[in-house]
Amino acid sequence: MRRAPRIRRARPPRDRPQVVAHRGSSHDTPEHTLAAYVKALDEGAEALECDVRLTADGHLVCVHDRDLRRTASTPGLVSTMNLAELDELDFASWKNPWAELDDESPTTDPERGRVLTLRRLLETVADYDRHVEMAIETKHPTRYGGLVERRLVDTLGDFGWDRAGSPARVMSFSLNAMNRVKKLAPDLDVVMLVDKAHHWPVLRPVVGDDWIIGPGVEELRDHPGLGRHLVKAGREIHVWTVNTAEDLQVCLDLGVTAVISDRPAYMLDLLGA
C-alpha cells in the first residue's frame, strides 16, 4: 500500500552543515535501534543515517555488520535469516551489558531495542512533526547484489520518495550500487562514499557530475589535498563520522553541506543551533 507522497520542502540556504545522526544517536544509545533514532529526533537531528541489509525473506533491516556477533551476540548472518528470526534477538543489550545490575539504569522499552526495519524507520520520519531527511547506505558486497537497491527504491516509492524532491538520499561505497539507484530512480540524490583518499582520482571520471561525495573525516584530516580537490571541483560534500570539535572544524573550513555524527546533539551545540 502506497502512502500519500510527502515531498521534501526546498532546502533553505544554510550557513552551516546539516547535522545527520549516524545510526541514530549512537554514541549513547544502541545503534540502529528505534530508541537511537527517537533520541536523535528529540535532540534535533536534521537527518538520520542508516545502513540497510536484506533478510532471507526480502525485508530491508537497519543493520551495519553482515553478521550479528557485535550487536546481537549471535554468529548468524543477516542475509540467511528471516525477519521473524531477527525479531527474536536483542539488539540493545550489548551497549550496556551491566544495565540489569545498575539500579540507576533507566527503564527501556524492549520494542525499541529489537531489529528495526527500514519501513518502520521511514514511517517514523514521515509521521514526525518536523521536516527530517534520510541518508540510507546500502551495504556491499552481499549475496543479493542489485536486489538491495531495487527493494530500497520500491520501498521509497511506497512513500512517494523515489522522485525529485525526496527527503531521502542513497549512499554506498559501491559504484555499481549508485549506478543502479540512478537507473531505477534518476532523480534521487546519491552519495558516493569514499573510503580512501587515493580512491578519488579513480572515481572522479566515472561518477555523475551531480553526485554528492562522502569522504571520511580521517581522510580529509590526513590528506588535506582531497578536500581541496573536491571543493575546487564544486562538489557537494557530506562527511562521516564527525564526533569532535576538531573534526567539525575541518568540515567547516571546507564548507561541507552535511556532517554525519554519532553525537548529533553535541554537533548542534557546537554549531550554535
mmCIF file of C-alpha atoms in Angstrom:
data_model
loop_
_atom_site.group_PDB
_atom_site.id
_atom_site.type_symbol
_atom_site.label_atom_id
_atom_site.label_comp_id
_atom_site.label_asym_id
_atom_site.label_seq_id
_atom_site.Cartn_x
_atom_site.Cartn_y
_atom_site.Cartn_z
ATOM 1 C CA MET A 1 0.000 0.000 0.000
ATOM 2 C CA ARG A 2 1.439 3.337 -1.051
ATOM 3 C CA ARG A 3 1.346 6.241 1.359
ATOM 4 C CA ALA A 4 0.333 9.672 0.143
ATOM 5 C CA PRO A 5 3.588 11.313 -1.028
ATOM 6 C CA ARG A 6 5.176 13.775 1.343
ATOM 7 C CA ILE A 7 7.510 15.830 -0.754
ATOM 8 C CA ARG A 8 10.564 17.485 0.703
ATOM 9 C CA ARG A 9 10.398 21.201 1.211
ATOM 10 C CA ALA A 10 13.041 23.169 -0.623
ATOM 11 C CA ARG A 11 16.194 23.281 1.467
ATOM 12 C CA PRO A 12 16.703 26.732 2.942
ATOM 13 C CA PRO A 13 20.094 28.350 2.409
ATOM 14 C CA ARG A 14 22.495 27.119 5.094
ATOM 15 C CA ASP A 15 25.355 28.912 6.746
ATOM 16 C CA ARG A 16 26.350 25.663 8.451
ATOM 17 C CA PRO A 17 26.268 21.952 7.632
ATOM 18 C CA GLN A 18 23.219 19.768 8.138
ATOM 19 C CA VAL A 19 23.614 17.501 11.193
ATOM 20 C CA VAL A 20 22.918 13.847 10.379
ATOM 21 C CA ALA A 21 22.542 11.271 13.158
ATOM 22 C CA HIS A 22 24.848 8.341 12.351
ATOM 23 C CA ARG A 23 22.877 5.141 13.048
ATOM 24 C CA GLY A 24 20.767 7.329 15.318
ATOM 25 C CA SER A 25 22.156 8.986 18.412
ATOM 26 C CA SER A 26 24.541 6.064 18.597
ATOM 27 C CA HIS A 27 27.183 7.419 20.960
ATOM 28 C CA ASP A 28 24.919 6.853 23.949
ATOM 29 C CA THR A 29 22.189 4.579 22.553
ATOM 30 C CA PRO A 30 22.430 1.208 20.747
ATOM 31 C CA GLU A 31 22.929 1.904 17.059
ATOM 32 C CA HIS A 32 20.178 1.296 14.516
ATOM 33 C CA THR A 33 17.515 0.798 17.167
ATOM 34 C CA LEU A 34 14.293 2.755 17.220
ATOM 35 C CA ALA A 35 15.421 4.132 20.579
ATOM 36 C CA ALA A 36 18.554 5.594 18.980
ATOM 37 C CA TYR A 37 16.573 7.307 16.223
ATOM 38 C CA VAL A 38 13.886 8.673 18.533
ATOM 39 C CA LYS A 39 16.640 10.095 20.740
ATOM 40 C CA ALA A 40 18.282 11.694 17.705
ATOM 41 C CA LEU A 41 14.985 13.275 16.677
ATOM 42 C CA ASP A 42 14.418 14.544 20.207
ATOM 43 C CA GLU A 43 17.899 16.066 20.130
ATOM 44 C CA GLY A 44 17.093 17.985 16.949
ATOM 45 C CA ALA A 45 18.921 15.922 14.313
ATOM 46 C CA GLU A 46 18.069 17.244 10.868
ATOM 47 C CA ALA A 47 18.601 13.931 9.111
ATOM 48 C CA LEU A 48 19.000 10.282 10.069
ATOM 49 C CA GLU A 49 21.587 7.904 8.618
ATOM 50 C CA CYS A 50 21.102 4.154 8.453
ATOM 51 C CA ASP A 51 22.669 1.102 6.843
ATOM 52 C CA VAL A 52 20.387 -1.451 5.229
ATOM 53 C CA ARG A 53 20.700 -5.167 4.556
ATOM 54 C CA LEU A 54 18.258 -7.606 3.005
ATOM 55 C CA THR A 55 16.930 -10.553 5.011
ATOM 56 C CA ALA A 56 16.377 -14.003 3.542
ATOM 57 C CA ASP A 57 12.649 -13.271 3.183
ATOM 58 C CA GLY A 58 13.168 -9.936 1.469
ATOM 59 C CA HIS A 59 12.906 -7.300 4.211
ATOM 60 C CA LEU A 60 15.300 -4.359 4.473
ATOM 61 C CA VAL A 61 16.600 -4.044 8.029
ATOM 62 C CA CYS A 62 18.819 -1.427 9.622
ATOM 63 C CA VAL A 63 21.974 -3.376 10.499
ATOM 64 C CA HIS A 64 25.577 -2.421 9.749
ATOM 65 C CA ASP A 65 27.516 -5.695 10.043
ATOM 66 C CA ARG A 66 26.858 -8.719 7.841
ATOM 67 C CA ASP A 67 26.909 -10.947 10.922
ATOM 68 C CA LEU A 68 25.281 -10.386 14.285
ATOM 69 C CA ARG A 69 28.112 -11.075 16.717
ATOM 70 C CA ARG A 70 28.705 -7.478 17.735
ATOM 71 C CA THR A 71 25.175 -6.160 18.112
ATOM 72 C CA ALA A 72 23.071 -9.261 18.869
ATOM 73 C CA SER A 73 25.611 -11.737 20.327
ATOM 74 C CA THR A 74 24.946 -14.425 17.742
ATOM 75 C CA PRO A 75 27.067 -15.771 14.849
ATOM 76 C CA GLY A 76 24.105 -15.621 12.448
ATOM 77 C CA LEU A 77 24.201 -13.760 9.128
ATOM 78 C CA VAL A 78 21.532 -11.188 8.354
ATOM 79 C CA SER A 79 21.214 -12.453 4.781
ATOM 80 C CA THR A 80 20.419 -16.027 5.850
ATOM 81 C CA MET A 81 17.797 -15.177 8.475
ATOM 82 C CA ASN A 82 14.132 -14.276 8.175
ATOM 83 C CA LEU A 83 12.749 -11.132 9.746
ATOM 84 C CA ALA A 84 10.843 -13.182 12.323
ATOM 85 C CA GLU A 85 14.106 -14.792 13.457
ATOM 86 C CA LEU A 86 15.852 -11.440 13.733
ATOM 87 C CA ASP A 87 12.896 -10.044 15.640
ATOM 88 C CA GLU A 88 13.562 -12.523 18.436
ATOM 89 C CA LEU A 89 17.031 -11.080 19.077
ATOM 90 C CA ASP A 90 18.108 -8.301 21.441
ATOM 91 C CA PHE A 91 19.943 -5.549 19.547
ATOM 92 C CA ALA A 92 20.335 -3.248 22.537
ATOM 93 C CA SER A 93 21.951 -5.034 25.496
ATOM 94 C CA TRP A 94 25.459 -5.042 24.007
ATOM 95 C CA LYS A 95 25.698 -1.292 24.532
ATOM 96 C CA ASN A 96 25.277 -1.591 28.312
ATOM 97 C CA PRO A 97 25.650 -5.259 29.318
ATOM 98 C CA TRP A 98 25.522 -4.397 33.033
ATOM 99 C CA ALA A 99 22.239 -2.482 32.881
ATOM 100 C CA GLU A 100 20.299 -5.149 34.799
ATOM 101 C CA LEU A 101 22.704 -4.771 37.726
ATOM 102 C CA ASP A 102 22.512 -0.976 37.729
ATOM 103 C CA ASP A 103 19.697 0.293 39.938
ATOM 104 C CA GLU A 104 20.005 3.737 38.352
ATOM 105 C CA SER A 105 19.832 2.486 34.779
ATOM 106 C CA PRO A 106 16.758 3.945 33.035
ATOM 107 C CA THR A 107 13.894 1.611 32.188
ATOM 108 C CA THR A 108 13.815 0.890 28.478
ATOM 109 C CA ASP A 109 11.099 -0.349 26.148
ATOM 110 C CA PRO A 110 12.189 -3.754 24.745
ATOM 111 C CA GLU A 111 10.363 -2.968 21.491
ATOM 112 C CA ARG A 112 12.790 -0.113 20.869
ATOM 113 C CA GLY A 113 15.749 -2.478 21.131
ATOM 114 C CA ARG A 114 14.650 -5.012 18.541
ATOM 115 C CA VAL A 115 15.689 -5.197 14.911
ATOM 116 C CA LEU A 116 14.458 -2.140 13.050
ATOM 117 C CA THR A 117 13.055 -2.428 9.555
ATOM 118 C CA LEU A 118 13.678 0.372 7.119
ATOM 119 C CA ARG A 119 9.947 0.690 6.591
ATOM 120 C CA ARG A 120 9.370 1.323 10.306
ATOM 121 C CA LEU A 121 12.086 3.969 10.323
ATOM 122 C CA LEU A 122 10.663 5.691 7.238
ATOM 123 C CA GLU A 123 7.214 5.689 8.831
ATOM 124 C CA THR A 124 8.684 7.322 11.918
ATOM 125 C CA VAL A 125 10.284 10.054 9.803
ATOM 126 C CA ALA A 126 7.208 10.556 7.614
ATOM 127 C CA ASP A 127 4.979 10.991 10.660
ATOM 128 C CA TYR A 128 7.337 13.244 12.607
ATOM 129 C CA ASP A 129 6.162 16.773 13.342
ATOM 130 C CA ARG A 130 9.014 18.494 11.524
ATOM 131 C CA HIS A 131 10.976 18.001 8.320
ATOM 132 C CA VAL A 132 13.636 15.287 8.637
ATOM 133 C CA GLU A 133 15.752 13.818 5.863
ATOM 134 C CA MET A 134 17.148 10.305 5.421
ATOM 135 C CA ALA A 135 20.603 9.142 4.331
ATOM 136 C CA ILE A 136 20.383 5.417 3.536
ATOM 137 C CA GLU A 137 23.511 3.366 2.900
ATOM 138 C CA THR A 138 23.314 0.058 1.048
ATOM 139 C CA LYS A 139 25.964 -2.412 2.193
ATOM 140 C CA HIS A 140 28.051 -4.391 -0.283
ATOM 141 C CA PRO A 141 29.187 -6.974 -1.124
ATOM 142 C CA THR A 142 26.065 -9.008 -0.450
ATOM 143 C CA ARG A 143 24.665 -12.271 -1.780
ATOM 144 C CA TYR A 144 21.625 -10.381 -3.086
ATOM 145 C CA GLY A 145 23.541 -7.914 -5.255
ATOM 146 C CA GLY A 146 21.356 -5.369 -7.017
ATOM 147 C CA LEU A 147 18.172 -6.669 -5.391
ATOM 148 C CA VAL A 148 19.059 -4.475 -2.395
ATOM 149 C CA GLU A 149 18.803 -1.266 -4.421
ATOM 150 C CA ARG A 150 15.673 -2.466 -6.195
ATOM 151 C CA ARG A 151 13.932 -3.204 -2.888
ATOM 152 C CA LEU A 152 15.114 0.109 -1.492
ATOM 153 C CA VAL A 153 13.769 2.142 -4.398
ATOM 154 C CA ASP A 154 10.486 0.192 -4.268
ATOM 155 C CA THR A 155 10.168 0.939 -0.550
ATOM 156 C CA LEU A 156 10.900 4.621 -1.065
ATOM 157 C CA GLY A 157 8.285 4.573 -3.809
ATOM 158 C CA ASP A 158 5.659 3.476 -1.302
ATOM 159 C CA PHE A 159 6.222 6.825 0.423
ATOM 160 C CA GLY A 160 6.441 8.830 -2.778
ATOM 161 C CA TRP A 161 10.132 9.329 -2.046
ATOM 162 C CA ASP A 162 11.607 7.838 -5.215
ATOM 163 C CA ARG A 163 11.441 11.046 -7.220
ATOM 164 C CA ALA A 164 12.672 14.630 -7.301
ATOM 165 C CA GLY A 165 12.087 16.414 -4.022
ATOM 166 C CA SER A 166 12.517 13.257 -1.946
ATOM 167 C CA PRO A 167 13.755 13.724 1.628
ATOM 168 C CA ALA A 168 15.832 10.564 1.124
ATOM 169 C CA ARG A 169 19.232 10.135 -0.425
ATOM 170 C CA VAL A 170 21.066 6.852 -1.026
ATOM 171 C CA MET A 171 24.724 6.226 -0.217
ATOM 172 C CA SER A 172 27.208 3.442 -0.854
ATOM 173 C CA PHE A 173 30.885 2.657 -1.224
ATOM 174 C CA SER A 174 29.852 0.631 -4.297
ATOM 175 C CA LEU A 175 29.919 2.483 -7.604
ATOM 176 C CA ASN A 176 27.717 -0.231 -9.127
ATOM 177 C CA ALA A 177 25.140 0.305 -6.389
ATOM 178 C CA MET A 178 24.986 4.030 -7.061
ATOM 179 C CA ASN A 179 24.635 3.446 -10.794
ATOM 180 C CA ARG A 180 21.760 1.057 -10.119
ATOM 181 C CA VAL A 181 19.969 3.647 -7.984
ATOM 182 C CA LYS A 182 20.332 6.311 -10.678
ATOM 183 C CA LYS A 183 18.966 3.878 -13.269
ATOM 184 C CA LEU A 184 15.985 2.923 -11.094
ATOM 185 C CA ALA A 185 15.264 6.422 -9.760
ATOM 186 C CA PRO A 186 17.172 9.015 -11.812
ATOM 187 C CA ASP A 187 16.042 11.977 -9.720
ATOM 188 C CA LEU A 188 17.130 10.609 -6.329
ATOM 189 C CA ASP A 189 20.215 12.173 -4.757
ATOM 190 C CA VAL A 190 23.104 9.748 -4.336
ATOM 191 C CA VAL A 191 26.232 9.986 -2.214
ATOM 192 C CA MET A 192 29.366 8.230 -3.431
ATOM 193 C CA LEU A 193 31.191 7.291 -0.245
ATOM 194 C CA VAL A 194 34.980 7.450 -0.377
ATOM 195 C CA ASP A 195 36.935 5.216 1.972
ATOM 196 C CA LYS A 196 40.472 6.243 0.987
ATOM 197 C CA ALA A 197 41.804 9.483 -0.442
ATOM 198 C CA HIS A 198 43.659 7.673 -3.224
ATOM 199 C CA HIS A 199 40.365 6.213 -4.480
ATOM 200 C CA TRP A 200 39.114 9.625 -5.568
ATOM 201 C CA PRO A 201 41.283 10.006 -8.700
ATOM 202 C CA VAL A 202 39.891 6.656 -9.895
ATOM 203 C CA LEU A 203 36.297 7.558 -9.075
ATOM 204 C CA ARG A 204 36.379 11.130 -10.369
ATOM 205 C CA PRO A 205 35.983 10.291 -14.099
ATOM 206 C CA VAL A 206 33.137 7.802 -13.551
ATOM 207 C CA VAL A 207 30.804 9.413 -11.005
ATOM 208 C CA GLY A 208 27.958 11.661 -12.085
ATOM 209 C CA ASP A 209 28.517 15.397 -12.156
ATOM 210 C CA ASP A 210 25.635 15.915 -9.740
ATOM 211 C CA TRP A 211 26.572 13.158 -7.294
ATOM 212 C CA ILE A 212 27.372 14.107 -3.719
ATOM 213 C CA ILE A 213 30.745 12.899 -2.454
ATOM 214 C CA GLY A 214 31.076 11.375 1.033
ATOM 215 C CA PRO A 215 34.642 11.166 2.357
ATOM 216 C CA GLY A 216 35.591 10.078 5.859
ATOM 217 C CA VAL A 217 36.773 12.844 8.138
ATOM 218 C CA GLU A 218 40.022 10.999 8.898
ATOM 219 C CA GLU A 219 40.928 11.019 5.218
ATOM 220 C CA LEU A 220 40.161 14.734 4.988
ATOM 221 C CA ARG A 221 42.309 15.399 8.031
ATOM 222 C CA ASP A 222 45.208 13.171 6.992
ATOM 223 C CA HIS A 223 45.098 14.067 3.288
ATOM 224 C CA PRO A 224 44.148 17.764 3.009
ATOM 225 C CA GLY A 225 44.502 17.644 -0.755
ATOM 226 C CA LEU A 226 41.374 15.501 -1.018
ATOM 227 C CA GLY A 227 39.184 18.235 0.400
ATOM 228 C CA ARG A 228 40.832 20.888 -1.731
ATOM 229 C CA HIS A 229 40.237 18.844 -4.890
ATOM 230 C CA LEU A 230 36.572 18.268 -4.024
ATOM 231 C CA VAL A 231 35.997 21.953 -3.295
ATOM 232 C CA LYS A 232 37.798 23.023 -6.468
ATOM 233 C CA ALA A 233 35.576 20.643 -8.455
ATOM 234 C CA GLY A 234 32.485 22.250 -6.933
ATOM 235 C CA ARG A 235 31.359 19.021 -5.303
ATOM 236 C CA GLU A 236 28.754 18.888 -2.555
ATOM 237 C CA ILE A 237 30.438 17.111 0.373
ATOM 238 C CA HIS A 238 28.877 15.006 3.154
ATOM 239 C CA VAL A 239 31.401 13.840 5.755
ATOM 240 C CA TRP A 240 31.415 10.861 8.142
ATOM 241 C CA THR A 241 31.890 10.256 11.096
ATOM 242 C CA VAL A 242 32.306 13.662 12.754
ATOM 243 C CA ASN A 243 32.339 13.422 16.563
ATOM 244 C CA THR A 244 34.782 16.048 17.852
ATOM 245 C CA ALA A 245 35.112 19.814 17.710
ATOM 246 C CA GLU A 246 38.397 19.412 15.812
ATOM 247 C CA ASP A 247 36.808 17.228 13.148
ATOM 248 C CA LEU A 248 33.882 19.603 12.825
ATOM 249 C CA GLN A 249 36.316 22.463 12.211
ATOM 250 C CA VAL A 250 37.876 20.503 9.336
ATOM 251 C CA CYS A 251 34.408 20.312 7.802
ATOM 252 C CA LEU A 252 33.606 23.965 8.414
ATOM 253 C CA ASP A 253 36.873 25.030 6.798
ATOM 254 C CA LEU A 254 35.855 23.117 3.659
ATOM 255 C CA GLY A 255 32.274 24.369 3.649
ATOM 256 C CA VAL A 256 30.753 20.877 3.620
ATOM 257 C CA THR A 257 26.965 20.632 3.489
ATOM 258 C CA ALA A 258 26.394 17.730 5.909
ATOM 259 C CA VAL A 259 28.201 16.141 8.847
ATOM 260 C CA ILE A 260 27.259 12.617 9.906
ATOM 261 C CA SER A 261 27.791 12.143 13.631
ATOM 262 C CA ASP A 262 27.243 9.649 16.451
ATOM 263 C CA ARG A 263 26.681 12.727 18.635
ATOM 264 C CA PRO A 264 24.101 14.920 16.882
ATOM 265 C CA ALA A 265 23.219 16.925 20.000
ATOM 266 C CA TYR A 266 26.888 17.801 20.568
ATOM 267 C CA MET A 267 27.346 18.834 16.930
ATOM 268 C CA LEU A 268 24.258 21.044 17.063
ATOM 269 C CA ASP A 269 25.541 22.630 20.265
ATOM 270 C CA LEU A 270 28.945 23.327 18.703
ATOM 271 C CA LEU A 271 27.206 24.900 15.719
ATOM 272 C CA GLY A 272 25.042 27.052 17.956
ATOM 273 C CA ALA A 273 21.889 25.511 16.509
#
